mmCIF file of C-alpha atoms in Angstrom:
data_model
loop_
_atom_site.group_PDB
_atom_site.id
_atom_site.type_symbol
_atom_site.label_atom_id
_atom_site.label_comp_id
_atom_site.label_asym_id
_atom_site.label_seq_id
_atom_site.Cartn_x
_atom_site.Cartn_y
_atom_site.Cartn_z
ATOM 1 C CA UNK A 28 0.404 -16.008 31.522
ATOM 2 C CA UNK A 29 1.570 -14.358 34.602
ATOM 3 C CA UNK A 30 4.288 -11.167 34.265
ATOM 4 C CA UNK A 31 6.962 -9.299 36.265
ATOM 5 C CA UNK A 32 7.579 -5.586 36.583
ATOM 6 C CA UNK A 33 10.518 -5.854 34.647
ATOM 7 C CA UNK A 34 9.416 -7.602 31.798
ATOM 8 C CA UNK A 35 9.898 -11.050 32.155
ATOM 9 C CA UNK A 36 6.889 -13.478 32.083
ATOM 10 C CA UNK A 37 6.843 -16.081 35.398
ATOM 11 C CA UNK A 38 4.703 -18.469 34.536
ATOM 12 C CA UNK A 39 2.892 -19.947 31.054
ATOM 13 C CA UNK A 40 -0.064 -22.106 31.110
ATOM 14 C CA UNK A 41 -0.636 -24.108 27.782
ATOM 15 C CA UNK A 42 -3.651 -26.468 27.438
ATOM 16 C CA UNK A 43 -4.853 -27.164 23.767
ATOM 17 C CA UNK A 44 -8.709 -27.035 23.404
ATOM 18 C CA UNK A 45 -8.147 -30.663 21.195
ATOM 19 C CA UNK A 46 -6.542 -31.728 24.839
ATOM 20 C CA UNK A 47 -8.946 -31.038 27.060
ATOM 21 C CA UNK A 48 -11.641 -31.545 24.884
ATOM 22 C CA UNK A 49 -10.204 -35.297 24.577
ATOM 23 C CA UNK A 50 -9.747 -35.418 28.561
ATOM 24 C CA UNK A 51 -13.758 -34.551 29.056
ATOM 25 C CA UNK A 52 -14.999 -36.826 26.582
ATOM 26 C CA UNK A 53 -13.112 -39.932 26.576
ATOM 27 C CA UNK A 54 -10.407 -39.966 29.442
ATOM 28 C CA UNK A 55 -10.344 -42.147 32.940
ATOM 29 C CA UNK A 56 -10.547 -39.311 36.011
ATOM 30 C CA UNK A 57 -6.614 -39.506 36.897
ATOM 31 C CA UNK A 58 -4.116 -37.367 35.641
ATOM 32 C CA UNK A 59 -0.410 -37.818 36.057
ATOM 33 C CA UNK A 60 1.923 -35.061 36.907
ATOM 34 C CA UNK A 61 5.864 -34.240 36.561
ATOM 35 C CA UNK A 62 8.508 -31.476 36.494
ATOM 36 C CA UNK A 63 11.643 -31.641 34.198
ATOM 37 C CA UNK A 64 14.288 -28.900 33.014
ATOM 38 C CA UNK A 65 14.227 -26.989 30.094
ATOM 39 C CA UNK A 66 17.898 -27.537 29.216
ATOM 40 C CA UNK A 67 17.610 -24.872 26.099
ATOM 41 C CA UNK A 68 18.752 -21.385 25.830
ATOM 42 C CA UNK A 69 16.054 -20.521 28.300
ATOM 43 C CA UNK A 70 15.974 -21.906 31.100
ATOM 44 C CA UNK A 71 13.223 -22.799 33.672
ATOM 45 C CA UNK A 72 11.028 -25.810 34.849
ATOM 46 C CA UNK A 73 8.525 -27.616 32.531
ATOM 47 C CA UNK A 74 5.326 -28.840 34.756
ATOM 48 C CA UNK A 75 3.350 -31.456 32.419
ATOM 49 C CA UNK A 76 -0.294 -33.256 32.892
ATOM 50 C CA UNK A 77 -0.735 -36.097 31.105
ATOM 51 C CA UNK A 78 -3.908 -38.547 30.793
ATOM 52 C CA UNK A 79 -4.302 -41.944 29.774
ATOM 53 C CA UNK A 80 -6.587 -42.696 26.719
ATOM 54 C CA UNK A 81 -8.161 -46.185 26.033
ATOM 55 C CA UNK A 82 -5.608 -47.768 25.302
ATOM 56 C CA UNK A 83 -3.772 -46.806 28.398
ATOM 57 C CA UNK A 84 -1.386 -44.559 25.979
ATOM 58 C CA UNK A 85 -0.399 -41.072 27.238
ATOM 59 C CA UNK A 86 -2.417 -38.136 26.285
ATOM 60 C CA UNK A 87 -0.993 -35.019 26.651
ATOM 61 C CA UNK A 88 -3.561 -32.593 28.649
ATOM 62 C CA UNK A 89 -1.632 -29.509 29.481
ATOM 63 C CA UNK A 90 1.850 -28.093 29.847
ATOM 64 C CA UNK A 91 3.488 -24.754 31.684
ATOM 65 C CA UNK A 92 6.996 -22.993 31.404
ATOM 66 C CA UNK A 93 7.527 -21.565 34.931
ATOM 67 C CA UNK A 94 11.200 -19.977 36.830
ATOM 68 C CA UNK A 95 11.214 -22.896 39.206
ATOM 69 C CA UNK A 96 9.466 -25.888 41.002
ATOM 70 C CA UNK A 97 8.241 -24.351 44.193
ATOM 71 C CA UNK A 98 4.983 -24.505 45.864
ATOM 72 C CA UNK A 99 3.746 -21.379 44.368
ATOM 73 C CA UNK A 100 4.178 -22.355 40.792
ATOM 74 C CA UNK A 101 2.823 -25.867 41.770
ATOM 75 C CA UNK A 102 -0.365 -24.201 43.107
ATOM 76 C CA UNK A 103 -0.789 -21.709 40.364
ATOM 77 C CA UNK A 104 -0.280 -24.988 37.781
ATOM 78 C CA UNK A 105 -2.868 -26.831 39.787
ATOM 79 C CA UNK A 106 -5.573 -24.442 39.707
ATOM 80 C CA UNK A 107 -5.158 -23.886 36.437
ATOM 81 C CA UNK A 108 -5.812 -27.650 35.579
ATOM 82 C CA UNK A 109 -8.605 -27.361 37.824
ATOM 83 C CA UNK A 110 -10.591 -25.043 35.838
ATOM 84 C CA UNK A 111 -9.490 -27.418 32.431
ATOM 85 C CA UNK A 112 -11.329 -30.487 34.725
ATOM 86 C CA UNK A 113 -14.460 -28.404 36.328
ATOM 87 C CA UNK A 114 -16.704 -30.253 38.458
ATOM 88 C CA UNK A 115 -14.848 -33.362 37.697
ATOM 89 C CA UNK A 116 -13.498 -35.449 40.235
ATOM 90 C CA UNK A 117 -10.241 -36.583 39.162
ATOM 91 C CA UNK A 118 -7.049 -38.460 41.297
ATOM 92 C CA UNK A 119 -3.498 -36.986 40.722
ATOM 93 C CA UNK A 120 -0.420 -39.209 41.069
ATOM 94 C CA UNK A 121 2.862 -37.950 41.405
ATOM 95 C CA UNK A 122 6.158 -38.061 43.148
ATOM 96 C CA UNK A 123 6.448 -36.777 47.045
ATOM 97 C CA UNK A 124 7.623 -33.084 46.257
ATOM 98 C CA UNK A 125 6.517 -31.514 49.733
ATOM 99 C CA UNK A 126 5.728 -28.253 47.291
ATOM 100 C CA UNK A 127 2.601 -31.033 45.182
ATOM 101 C CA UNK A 128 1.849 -32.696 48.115
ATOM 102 C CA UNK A 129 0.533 -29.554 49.910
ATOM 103 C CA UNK A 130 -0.891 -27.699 46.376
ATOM 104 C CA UNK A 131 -2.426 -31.026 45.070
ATOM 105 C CA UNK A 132 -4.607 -31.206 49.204
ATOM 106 C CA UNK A 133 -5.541 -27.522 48.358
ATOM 107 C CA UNK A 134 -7.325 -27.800 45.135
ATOM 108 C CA UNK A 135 -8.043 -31.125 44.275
ATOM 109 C CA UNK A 136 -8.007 -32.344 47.970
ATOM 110 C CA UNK A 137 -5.661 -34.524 50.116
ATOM 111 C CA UNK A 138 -7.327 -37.760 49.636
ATOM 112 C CA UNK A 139 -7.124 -37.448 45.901
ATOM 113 C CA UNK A 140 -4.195 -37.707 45.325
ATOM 114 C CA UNK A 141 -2.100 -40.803 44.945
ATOM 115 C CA UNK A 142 1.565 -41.271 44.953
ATOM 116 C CA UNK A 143 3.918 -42.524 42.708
ATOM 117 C CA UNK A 144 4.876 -46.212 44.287
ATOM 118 C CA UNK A 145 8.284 -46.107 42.023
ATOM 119 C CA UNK A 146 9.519 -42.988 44.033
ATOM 120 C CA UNK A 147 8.221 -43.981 47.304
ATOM 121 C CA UNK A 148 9.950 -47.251 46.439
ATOM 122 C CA UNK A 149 13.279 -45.700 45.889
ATOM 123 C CA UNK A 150 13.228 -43.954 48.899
ATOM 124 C CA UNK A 151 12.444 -47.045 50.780
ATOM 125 C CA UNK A 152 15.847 -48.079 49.455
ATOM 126 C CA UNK A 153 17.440 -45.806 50.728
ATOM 127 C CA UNK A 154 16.934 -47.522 53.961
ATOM 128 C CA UNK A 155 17.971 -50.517 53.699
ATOM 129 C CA UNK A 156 21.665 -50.726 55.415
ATOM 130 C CA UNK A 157 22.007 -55.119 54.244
ATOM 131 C CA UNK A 158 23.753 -56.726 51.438
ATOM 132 C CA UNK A 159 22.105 -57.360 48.302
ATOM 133 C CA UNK A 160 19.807 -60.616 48.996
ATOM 134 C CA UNK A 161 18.537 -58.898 52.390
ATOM 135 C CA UNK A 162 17.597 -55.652 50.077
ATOM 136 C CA UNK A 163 15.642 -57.621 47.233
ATOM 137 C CA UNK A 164 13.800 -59.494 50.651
ATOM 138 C CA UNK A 165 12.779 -56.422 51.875
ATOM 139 C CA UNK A 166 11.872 -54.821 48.433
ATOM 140 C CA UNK A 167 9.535 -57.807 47.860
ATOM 141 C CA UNK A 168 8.120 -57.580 50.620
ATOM 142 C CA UNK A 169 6.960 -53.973 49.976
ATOM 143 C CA UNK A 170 5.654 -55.046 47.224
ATOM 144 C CA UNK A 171 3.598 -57.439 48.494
ATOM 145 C CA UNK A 172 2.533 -54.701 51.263
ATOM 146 C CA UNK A 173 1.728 -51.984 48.193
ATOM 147 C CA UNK A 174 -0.085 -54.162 45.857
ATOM 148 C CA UNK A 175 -1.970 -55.756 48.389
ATOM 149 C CA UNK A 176 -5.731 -55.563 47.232
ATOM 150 C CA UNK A 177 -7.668 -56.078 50.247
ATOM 151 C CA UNK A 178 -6.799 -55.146 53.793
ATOM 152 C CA UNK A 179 -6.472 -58.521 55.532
ATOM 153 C CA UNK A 180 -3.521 -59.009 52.684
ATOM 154 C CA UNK A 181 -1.958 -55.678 53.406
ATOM 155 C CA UNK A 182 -2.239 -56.515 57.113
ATOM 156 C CA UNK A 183 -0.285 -59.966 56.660
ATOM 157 C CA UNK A 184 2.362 -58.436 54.213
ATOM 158 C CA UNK A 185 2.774 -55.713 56.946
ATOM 159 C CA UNK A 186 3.259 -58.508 59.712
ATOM 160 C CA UNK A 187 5.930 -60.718 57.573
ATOM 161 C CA UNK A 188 7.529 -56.927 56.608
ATOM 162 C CA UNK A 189 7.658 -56.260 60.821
ATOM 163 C CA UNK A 190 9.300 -60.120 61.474
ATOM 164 C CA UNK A 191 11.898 -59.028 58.595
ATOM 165 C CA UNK A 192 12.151 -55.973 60.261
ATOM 166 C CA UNK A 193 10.580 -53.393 62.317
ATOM 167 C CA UNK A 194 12.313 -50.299 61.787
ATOM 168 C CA UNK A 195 10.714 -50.656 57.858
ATOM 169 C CA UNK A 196 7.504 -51.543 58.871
ATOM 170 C CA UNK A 197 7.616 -48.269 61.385
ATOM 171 C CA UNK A 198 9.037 -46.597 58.092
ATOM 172 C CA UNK A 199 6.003 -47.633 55.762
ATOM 173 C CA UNK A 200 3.383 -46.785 58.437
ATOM 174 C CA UNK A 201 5.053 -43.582 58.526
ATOM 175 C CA UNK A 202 4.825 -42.710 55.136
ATOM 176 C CA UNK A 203 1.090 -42.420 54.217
ATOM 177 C CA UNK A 204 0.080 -45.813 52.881
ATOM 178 C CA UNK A 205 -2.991 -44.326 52.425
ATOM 179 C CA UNK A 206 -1.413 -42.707 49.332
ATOM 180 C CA UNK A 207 0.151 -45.155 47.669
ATOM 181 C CA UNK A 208 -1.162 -48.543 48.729
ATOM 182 C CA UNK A 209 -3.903 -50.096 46.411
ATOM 183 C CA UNK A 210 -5.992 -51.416 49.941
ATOM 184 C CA UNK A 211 -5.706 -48.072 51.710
ATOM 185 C CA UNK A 212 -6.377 -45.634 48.879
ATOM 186 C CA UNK A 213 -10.100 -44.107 49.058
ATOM 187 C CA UNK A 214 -10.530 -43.391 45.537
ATOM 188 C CA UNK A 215 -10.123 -45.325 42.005
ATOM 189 C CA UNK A 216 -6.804 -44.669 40.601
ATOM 190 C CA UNK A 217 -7.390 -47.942 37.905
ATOM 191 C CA UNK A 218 -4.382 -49.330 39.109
ATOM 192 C CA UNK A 219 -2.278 -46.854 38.067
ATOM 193 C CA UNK A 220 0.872 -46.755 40.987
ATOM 194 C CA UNK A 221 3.446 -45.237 39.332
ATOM 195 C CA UNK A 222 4.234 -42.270 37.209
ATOM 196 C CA UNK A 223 5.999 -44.410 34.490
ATOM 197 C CA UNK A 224 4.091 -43.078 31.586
ATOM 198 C CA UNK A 225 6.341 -39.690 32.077
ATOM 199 C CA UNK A 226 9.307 -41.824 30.539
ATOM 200 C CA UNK A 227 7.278 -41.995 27.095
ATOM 201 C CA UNK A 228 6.751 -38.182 26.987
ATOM 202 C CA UNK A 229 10.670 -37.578 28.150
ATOM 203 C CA UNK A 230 11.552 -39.051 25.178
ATOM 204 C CA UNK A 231 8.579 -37.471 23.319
ATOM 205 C CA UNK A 232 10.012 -33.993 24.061
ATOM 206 C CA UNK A 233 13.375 -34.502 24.250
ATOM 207 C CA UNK A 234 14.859 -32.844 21.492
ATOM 208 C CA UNK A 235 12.543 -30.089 22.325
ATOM 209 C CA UNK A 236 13.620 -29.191 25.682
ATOM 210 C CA UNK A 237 16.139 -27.890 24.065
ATOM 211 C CA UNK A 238 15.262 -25.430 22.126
ATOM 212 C CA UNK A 239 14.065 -21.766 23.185
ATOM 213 C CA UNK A 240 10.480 -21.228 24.629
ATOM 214 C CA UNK A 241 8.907 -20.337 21.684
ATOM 215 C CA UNK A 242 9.820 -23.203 19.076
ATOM 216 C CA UNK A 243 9.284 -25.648 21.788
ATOM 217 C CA UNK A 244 5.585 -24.433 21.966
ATOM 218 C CA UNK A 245 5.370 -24.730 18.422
ATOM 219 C CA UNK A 246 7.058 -28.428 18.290
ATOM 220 C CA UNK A 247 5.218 -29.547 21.050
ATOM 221 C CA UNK A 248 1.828 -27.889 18.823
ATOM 222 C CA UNK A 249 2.864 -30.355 16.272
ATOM 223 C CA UNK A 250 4.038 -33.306 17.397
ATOM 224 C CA UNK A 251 0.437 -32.788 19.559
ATOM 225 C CA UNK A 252 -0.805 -32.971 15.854
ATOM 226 C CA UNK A 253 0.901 -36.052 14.310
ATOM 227 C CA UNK A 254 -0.109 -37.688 17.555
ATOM 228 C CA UNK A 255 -3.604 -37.197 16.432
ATOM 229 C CA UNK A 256 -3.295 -38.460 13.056
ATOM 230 C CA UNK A 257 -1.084 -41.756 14.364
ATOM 231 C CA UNK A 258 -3.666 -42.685 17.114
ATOM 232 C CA UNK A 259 -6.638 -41.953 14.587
ATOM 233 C CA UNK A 260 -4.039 -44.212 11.924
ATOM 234 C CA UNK A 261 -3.988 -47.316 15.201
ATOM 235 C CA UNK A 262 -7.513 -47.268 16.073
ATOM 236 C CA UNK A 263 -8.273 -48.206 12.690
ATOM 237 C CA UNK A 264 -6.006 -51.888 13.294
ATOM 238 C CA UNK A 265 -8.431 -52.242 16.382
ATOM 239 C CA UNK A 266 -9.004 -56.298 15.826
ATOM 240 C CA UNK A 267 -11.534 -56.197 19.000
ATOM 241 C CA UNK A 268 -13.993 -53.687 20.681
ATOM 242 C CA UNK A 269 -10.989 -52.842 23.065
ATOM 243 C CA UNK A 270 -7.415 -51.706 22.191
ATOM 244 C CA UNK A 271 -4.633 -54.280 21.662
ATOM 245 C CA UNK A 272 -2.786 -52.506 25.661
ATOM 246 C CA UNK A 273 -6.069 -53.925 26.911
ATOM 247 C CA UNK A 274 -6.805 -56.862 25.506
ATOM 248 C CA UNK A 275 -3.114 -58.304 26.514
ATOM 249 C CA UNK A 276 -4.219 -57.528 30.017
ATOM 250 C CA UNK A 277 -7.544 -59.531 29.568
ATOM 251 C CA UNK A 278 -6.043 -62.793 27.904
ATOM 252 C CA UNK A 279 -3.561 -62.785 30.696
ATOM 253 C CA UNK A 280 -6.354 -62.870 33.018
ATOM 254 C CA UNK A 281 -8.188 -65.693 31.130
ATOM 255 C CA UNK A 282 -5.190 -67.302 30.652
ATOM 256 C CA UNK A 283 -4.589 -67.447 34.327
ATOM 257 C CA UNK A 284 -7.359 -70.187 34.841
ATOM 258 C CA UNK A 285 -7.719 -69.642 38.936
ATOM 259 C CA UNK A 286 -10.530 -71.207 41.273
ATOM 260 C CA UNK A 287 -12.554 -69.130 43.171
ATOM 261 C CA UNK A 288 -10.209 -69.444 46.210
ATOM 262 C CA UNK A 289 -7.766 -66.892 47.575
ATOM 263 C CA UNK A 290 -6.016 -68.812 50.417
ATOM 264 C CA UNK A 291 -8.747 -69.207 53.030
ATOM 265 C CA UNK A 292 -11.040 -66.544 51.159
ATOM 266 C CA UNK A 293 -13.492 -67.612 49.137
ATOM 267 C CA UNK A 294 -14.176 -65.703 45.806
ATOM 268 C CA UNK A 295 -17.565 -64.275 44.575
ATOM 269 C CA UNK A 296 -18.122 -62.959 41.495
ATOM 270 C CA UNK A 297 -21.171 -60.681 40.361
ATOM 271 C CA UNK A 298 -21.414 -60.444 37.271
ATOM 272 C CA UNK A 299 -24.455 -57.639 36.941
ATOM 273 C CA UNK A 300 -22.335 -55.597 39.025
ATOM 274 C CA UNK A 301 -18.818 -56.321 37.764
ATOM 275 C CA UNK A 302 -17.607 -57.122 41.276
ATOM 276 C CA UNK A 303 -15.155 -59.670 42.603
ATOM 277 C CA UNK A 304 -14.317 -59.842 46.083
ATOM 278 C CA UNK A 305 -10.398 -59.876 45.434
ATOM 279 C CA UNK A 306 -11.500 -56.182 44.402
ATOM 280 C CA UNK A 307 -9.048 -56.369 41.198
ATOM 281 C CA UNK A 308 -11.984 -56.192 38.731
ATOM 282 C CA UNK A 309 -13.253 -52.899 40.483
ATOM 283 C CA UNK A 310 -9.849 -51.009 40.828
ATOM 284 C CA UNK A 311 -9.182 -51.872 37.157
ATOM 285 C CA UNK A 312 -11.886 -51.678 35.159
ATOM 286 C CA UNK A 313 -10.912 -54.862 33.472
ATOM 287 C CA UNK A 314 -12.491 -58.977 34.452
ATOM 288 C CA UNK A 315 -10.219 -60.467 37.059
ATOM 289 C CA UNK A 316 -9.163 -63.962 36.649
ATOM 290 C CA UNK A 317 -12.078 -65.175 38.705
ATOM 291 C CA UNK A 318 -14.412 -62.960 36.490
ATOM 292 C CA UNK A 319 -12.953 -64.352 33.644
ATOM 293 C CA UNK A 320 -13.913 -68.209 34.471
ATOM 294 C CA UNK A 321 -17.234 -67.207 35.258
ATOM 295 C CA UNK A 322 -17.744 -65.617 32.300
ATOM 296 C CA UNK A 323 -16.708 -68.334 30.341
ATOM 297 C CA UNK A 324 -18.443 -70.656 32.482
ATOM 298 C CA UNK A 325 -21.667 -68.990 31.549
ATOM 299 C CA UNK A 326 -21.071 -69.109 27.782
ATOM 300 C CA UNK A 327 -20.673 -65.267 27.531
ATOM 301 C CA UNK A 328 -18.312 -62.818 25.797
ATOM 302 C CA UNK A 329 -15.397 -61.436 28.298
ATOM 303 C CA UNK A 330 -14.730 -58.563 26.309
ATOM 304 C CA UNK A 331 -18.504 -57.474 26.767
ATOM 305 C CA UNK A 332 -17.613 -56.751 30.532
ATOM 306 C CA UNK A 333 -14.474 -54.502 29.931
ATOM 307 C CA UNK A 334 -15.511 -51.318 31.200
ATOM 308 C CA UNK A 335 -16.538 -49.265 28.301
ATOM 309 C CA UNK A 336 -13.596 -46.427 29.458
ATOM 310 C CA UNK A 337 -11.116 -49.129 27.022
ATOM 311 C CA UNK A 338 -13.807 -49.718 24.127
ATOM 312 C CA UNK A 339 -12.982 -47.887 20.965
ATOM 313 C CA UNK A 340 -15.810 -45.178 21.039
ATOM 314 C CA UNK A 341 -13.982 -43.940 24.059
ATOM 315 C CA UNK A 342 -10.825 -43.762 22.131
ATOM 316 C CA UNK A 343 -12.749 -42.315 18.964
ATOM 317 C CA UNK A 344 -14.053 -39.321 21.787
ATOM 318 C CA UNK A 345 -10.923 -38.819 22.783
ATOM 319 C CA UNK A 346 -9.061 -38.103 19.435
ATOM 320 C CA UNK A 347 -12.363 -36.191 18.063
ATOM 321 C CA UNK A 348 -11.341 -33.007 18.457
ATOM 322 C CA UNK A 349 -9.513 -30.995 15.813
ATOM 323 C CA UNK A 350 -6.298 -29.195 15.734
ATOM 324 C CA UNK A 351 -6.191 -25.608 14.192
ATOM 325 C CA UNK A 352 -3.077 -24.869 12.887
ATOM 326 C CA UNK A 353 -1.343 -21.423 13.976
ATOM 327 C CA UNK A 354 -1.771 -18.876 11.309
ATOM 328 C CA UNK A 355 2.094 -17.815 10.663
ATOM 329 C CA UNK A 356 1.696 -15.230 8.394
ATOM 330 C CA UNK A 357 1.882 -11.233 8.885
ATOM 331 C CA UNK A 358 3.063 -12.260 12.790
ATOM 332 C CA UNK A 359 4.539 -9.546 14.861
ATOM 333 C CA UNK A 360 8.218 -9.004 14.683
ATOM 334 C CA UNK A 361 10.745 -7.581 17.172
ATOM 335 C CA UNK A 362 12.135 -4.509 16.600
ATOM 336 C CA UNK A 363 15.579 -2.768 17.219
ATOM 337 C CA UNK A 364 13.820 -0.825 19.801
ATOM 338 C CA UNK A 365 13.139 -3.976 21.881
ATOM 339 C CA UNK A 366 9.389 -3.802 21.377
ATOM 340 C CA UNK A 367 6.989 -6.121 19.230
ATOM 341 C CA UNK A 368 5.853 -4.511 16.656
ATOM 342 C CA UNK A 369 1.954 -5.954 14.533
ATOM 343 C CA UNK A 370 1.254 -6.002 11.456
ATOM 344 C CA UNK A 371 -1.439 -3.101 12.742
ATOM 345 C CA UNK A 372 1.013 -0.737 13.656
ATOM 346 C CA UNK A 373 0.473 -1.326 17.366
ATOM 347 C CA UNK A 374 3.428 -1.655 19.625
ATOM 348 C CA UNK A 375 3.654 -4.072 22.664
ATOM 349 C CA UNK A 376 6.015 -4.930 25.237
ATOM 350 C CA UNK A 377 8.212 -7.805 24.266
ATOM 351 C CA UNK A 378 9.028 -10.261 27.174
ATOM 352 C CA UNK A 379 11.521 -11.962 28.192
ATOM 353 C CA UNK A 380 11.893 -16.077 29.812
ATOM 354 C CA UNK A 381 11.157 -16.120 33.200
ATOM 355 C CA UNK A 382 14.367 -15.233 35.671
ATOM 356 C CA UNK A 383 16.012 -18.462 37.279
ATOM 357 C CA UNK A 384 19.166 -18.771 39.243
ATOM 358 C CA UNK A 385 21.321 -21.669 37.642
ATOM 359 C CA UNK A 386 22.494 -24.329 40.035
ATOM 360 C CA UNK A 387 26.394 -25.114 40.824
ATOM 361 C CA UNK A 388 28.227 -27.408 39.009
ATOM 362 C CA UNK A 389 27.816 -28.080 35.102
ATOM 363 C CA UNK A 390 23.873 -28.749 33.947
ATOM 364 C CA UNK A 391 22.809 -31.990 33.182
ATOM 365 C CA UNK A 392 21.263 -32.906 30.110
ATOM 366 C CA UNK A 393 19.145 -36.253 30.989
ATOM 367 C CA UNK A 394 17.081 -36.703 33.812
ATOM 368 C CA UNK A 395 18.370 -38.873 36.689
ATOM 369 C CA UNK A 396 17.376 -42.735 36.565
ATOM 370 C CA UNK A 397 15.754 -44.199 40.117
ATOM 371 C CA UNK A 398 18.657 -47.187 41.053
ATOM 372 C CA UNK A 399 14.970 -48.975 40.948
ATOM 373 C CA UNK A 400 13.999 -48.302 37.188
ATOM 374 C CA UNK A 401 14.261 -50.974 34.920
ATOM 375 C CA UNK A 402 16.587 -49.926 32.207
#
């Protein structure tokens, strides 16, 4: 926790040891982040990091109260998680906030970090000056550019994307591809392109935004806790060696029954290595459809060549760690004078919520919806 002169704290880290504990023993190396406002009688802006467990579920990892979302709180957030992740190599997603961008390149580095397509998507909206069946061409064709696995795809959706028009194909070359398009990123981001998983914790903590800084830390502490004991309660319904998130994506693979053709490519699967040239198996972490047949062609178990980051010992690692209640008894109080007073007879300083200037115009209550997001 960081202070000012005149009492009021600026910035409050929270990371629960169960959290990262979970993150280092179980969790894939990519870690989503978001802002959102506290909307209670303290105001400010909630930074959150969440992880993915094996299931592909959130996992909360850590949480901070600062004034505002500006670089400097950004960088001070980052660093923080840093020191949670250690000599881990992780990948951050998030939206295009110019104050992450330039924090996330300063301590995790610039080519870890991935952007959220769904943002980058909206803003590609914004660009489209056509009626409606011109805007869902164009959209679909940036799709077809973003999820593009291998480059001479991404090149062709790019071509088709400059016939339809040029101006957005200037746009998207403009706008770091390398960031958010699966052929151009560097690093394994499991096919994670969006931020979505933000719109389970919103709703997670949305009572709780409302309340003051202290009983939201002490919600948050135990809805963190019946978390625990519902994922512990879910593993236990496990029919397979993989979660149920997981195995829908794998019988939708099998289920897909492809050749080993891609247009004009040919397909080769490895099956020691867990490779397929369409790349899919490699980003994911989970047999392509062409992995799949060959599997099955060779009279062996698919679910044996899941990566073991979905198996259920992962998820057992994750959730191993152990709560400790807050003792609540004998706590300090606040006296008359203005000062917190211990059990002990010590005296400290009480503080205040950080200082924040409140925006024109009446405060809204729920966060704003992309035009994009399905609803």
């Amino acid at each position: 926790m960081d202070f000012l002169r005149e009492g009021n704290f600026m910035q409050l880290f929270i990371a629960h040891g169960f959290s990262v504990h979970g993150f280092l023993m179980g969790c894939r190396p990519i870690i989503s982040i978001n802002s959102s406002n506290l909307s209670g009688p303290h105001k400010g802006a909630l930074f959150s990091a969440l992880a993915y467990d094996a299931d592909d579920d959130m996992f909360p990892l850590a949480y901070a109260i600062v004034s505002l979302e500006n670089y400097y709180n950004w960088f001070w957030f980052l660093q923080r998680l840093k020191q949670l992740v250690g000599e881990m190599e992780v990948v951050i997603i998030s939206g295009r906030h110019h104050a992450i961008i330039r924090s996330v390149a300063e301590v995790f580095g610039v080519e870890n970090h991935a952007y959220c397509y769904r943002h980058l998507k909206e803003d590609f909206s914004h660009q489209l000056m056509m009626g409606r069946e011109g805007k869902d061409n164009a959209l679909k064709l940036l799709d077809a550019v973003a999820y593009a696995r291998l480059e001479i795809g991404y090149n062709s959706a790019m071509e088709n994307l400059r016939r339809f028009d040029a101006n957005l194909a200037k746009w998207v070359e403009d706008n770091n591809p390398e960031h958010w398009a699966m052929s151009k990123f560097a690093k394994k981001r499991w096919d994670k392109m969006n931020t979505n998983i933000f719109g389970s914790f919103s709703a997670w903590v949305k009572e709780e935004q409302h309340h003051t800084i202290f009983s939201f830390t002490e919600k948050h502490m135990d809805m963190l806790a019946s978390l625990l004991v519902e994922r512990k309660t879910t593993m236990q319904s496990w029919e397979r060696s993989i979660g149920p998130k997981t195995e829908d994506k794998l019988l939708h693979n099998i289920a897909k029954n492809e050749t080993f053709s891609d247009g004009k490519a040919k397909i080769s699967v490895d099956l020691r290595q867990h490779t397929c040239t369409c790349l899919a198996w490699q980003m994911s972490g989970i047999p392509c459809e062409h992995a799949c047949a060959m599997i099955q062609k060779m009279n062996q178990d698919v679910y044996e060549f899941v990566d073991d980051w979905y198996h259920l010992f992962k998820q057992e690692m994750v959730y191993s760690g152990t709560l400790h209640p807050l003792e609540f008894q004998n706590l300090p109080t606040v006296h008359s004078d203005g000062n917190v007073h211990d059990p002990n007879g010590y005296v400290h300083v009480s503080l205040d919520p950080p200082v924040t200037k409140r925006c024109l115009g009446r405060p809204r209550r729920q966060r704003i919806r992309p035009n994009l997001e399905n609803r």
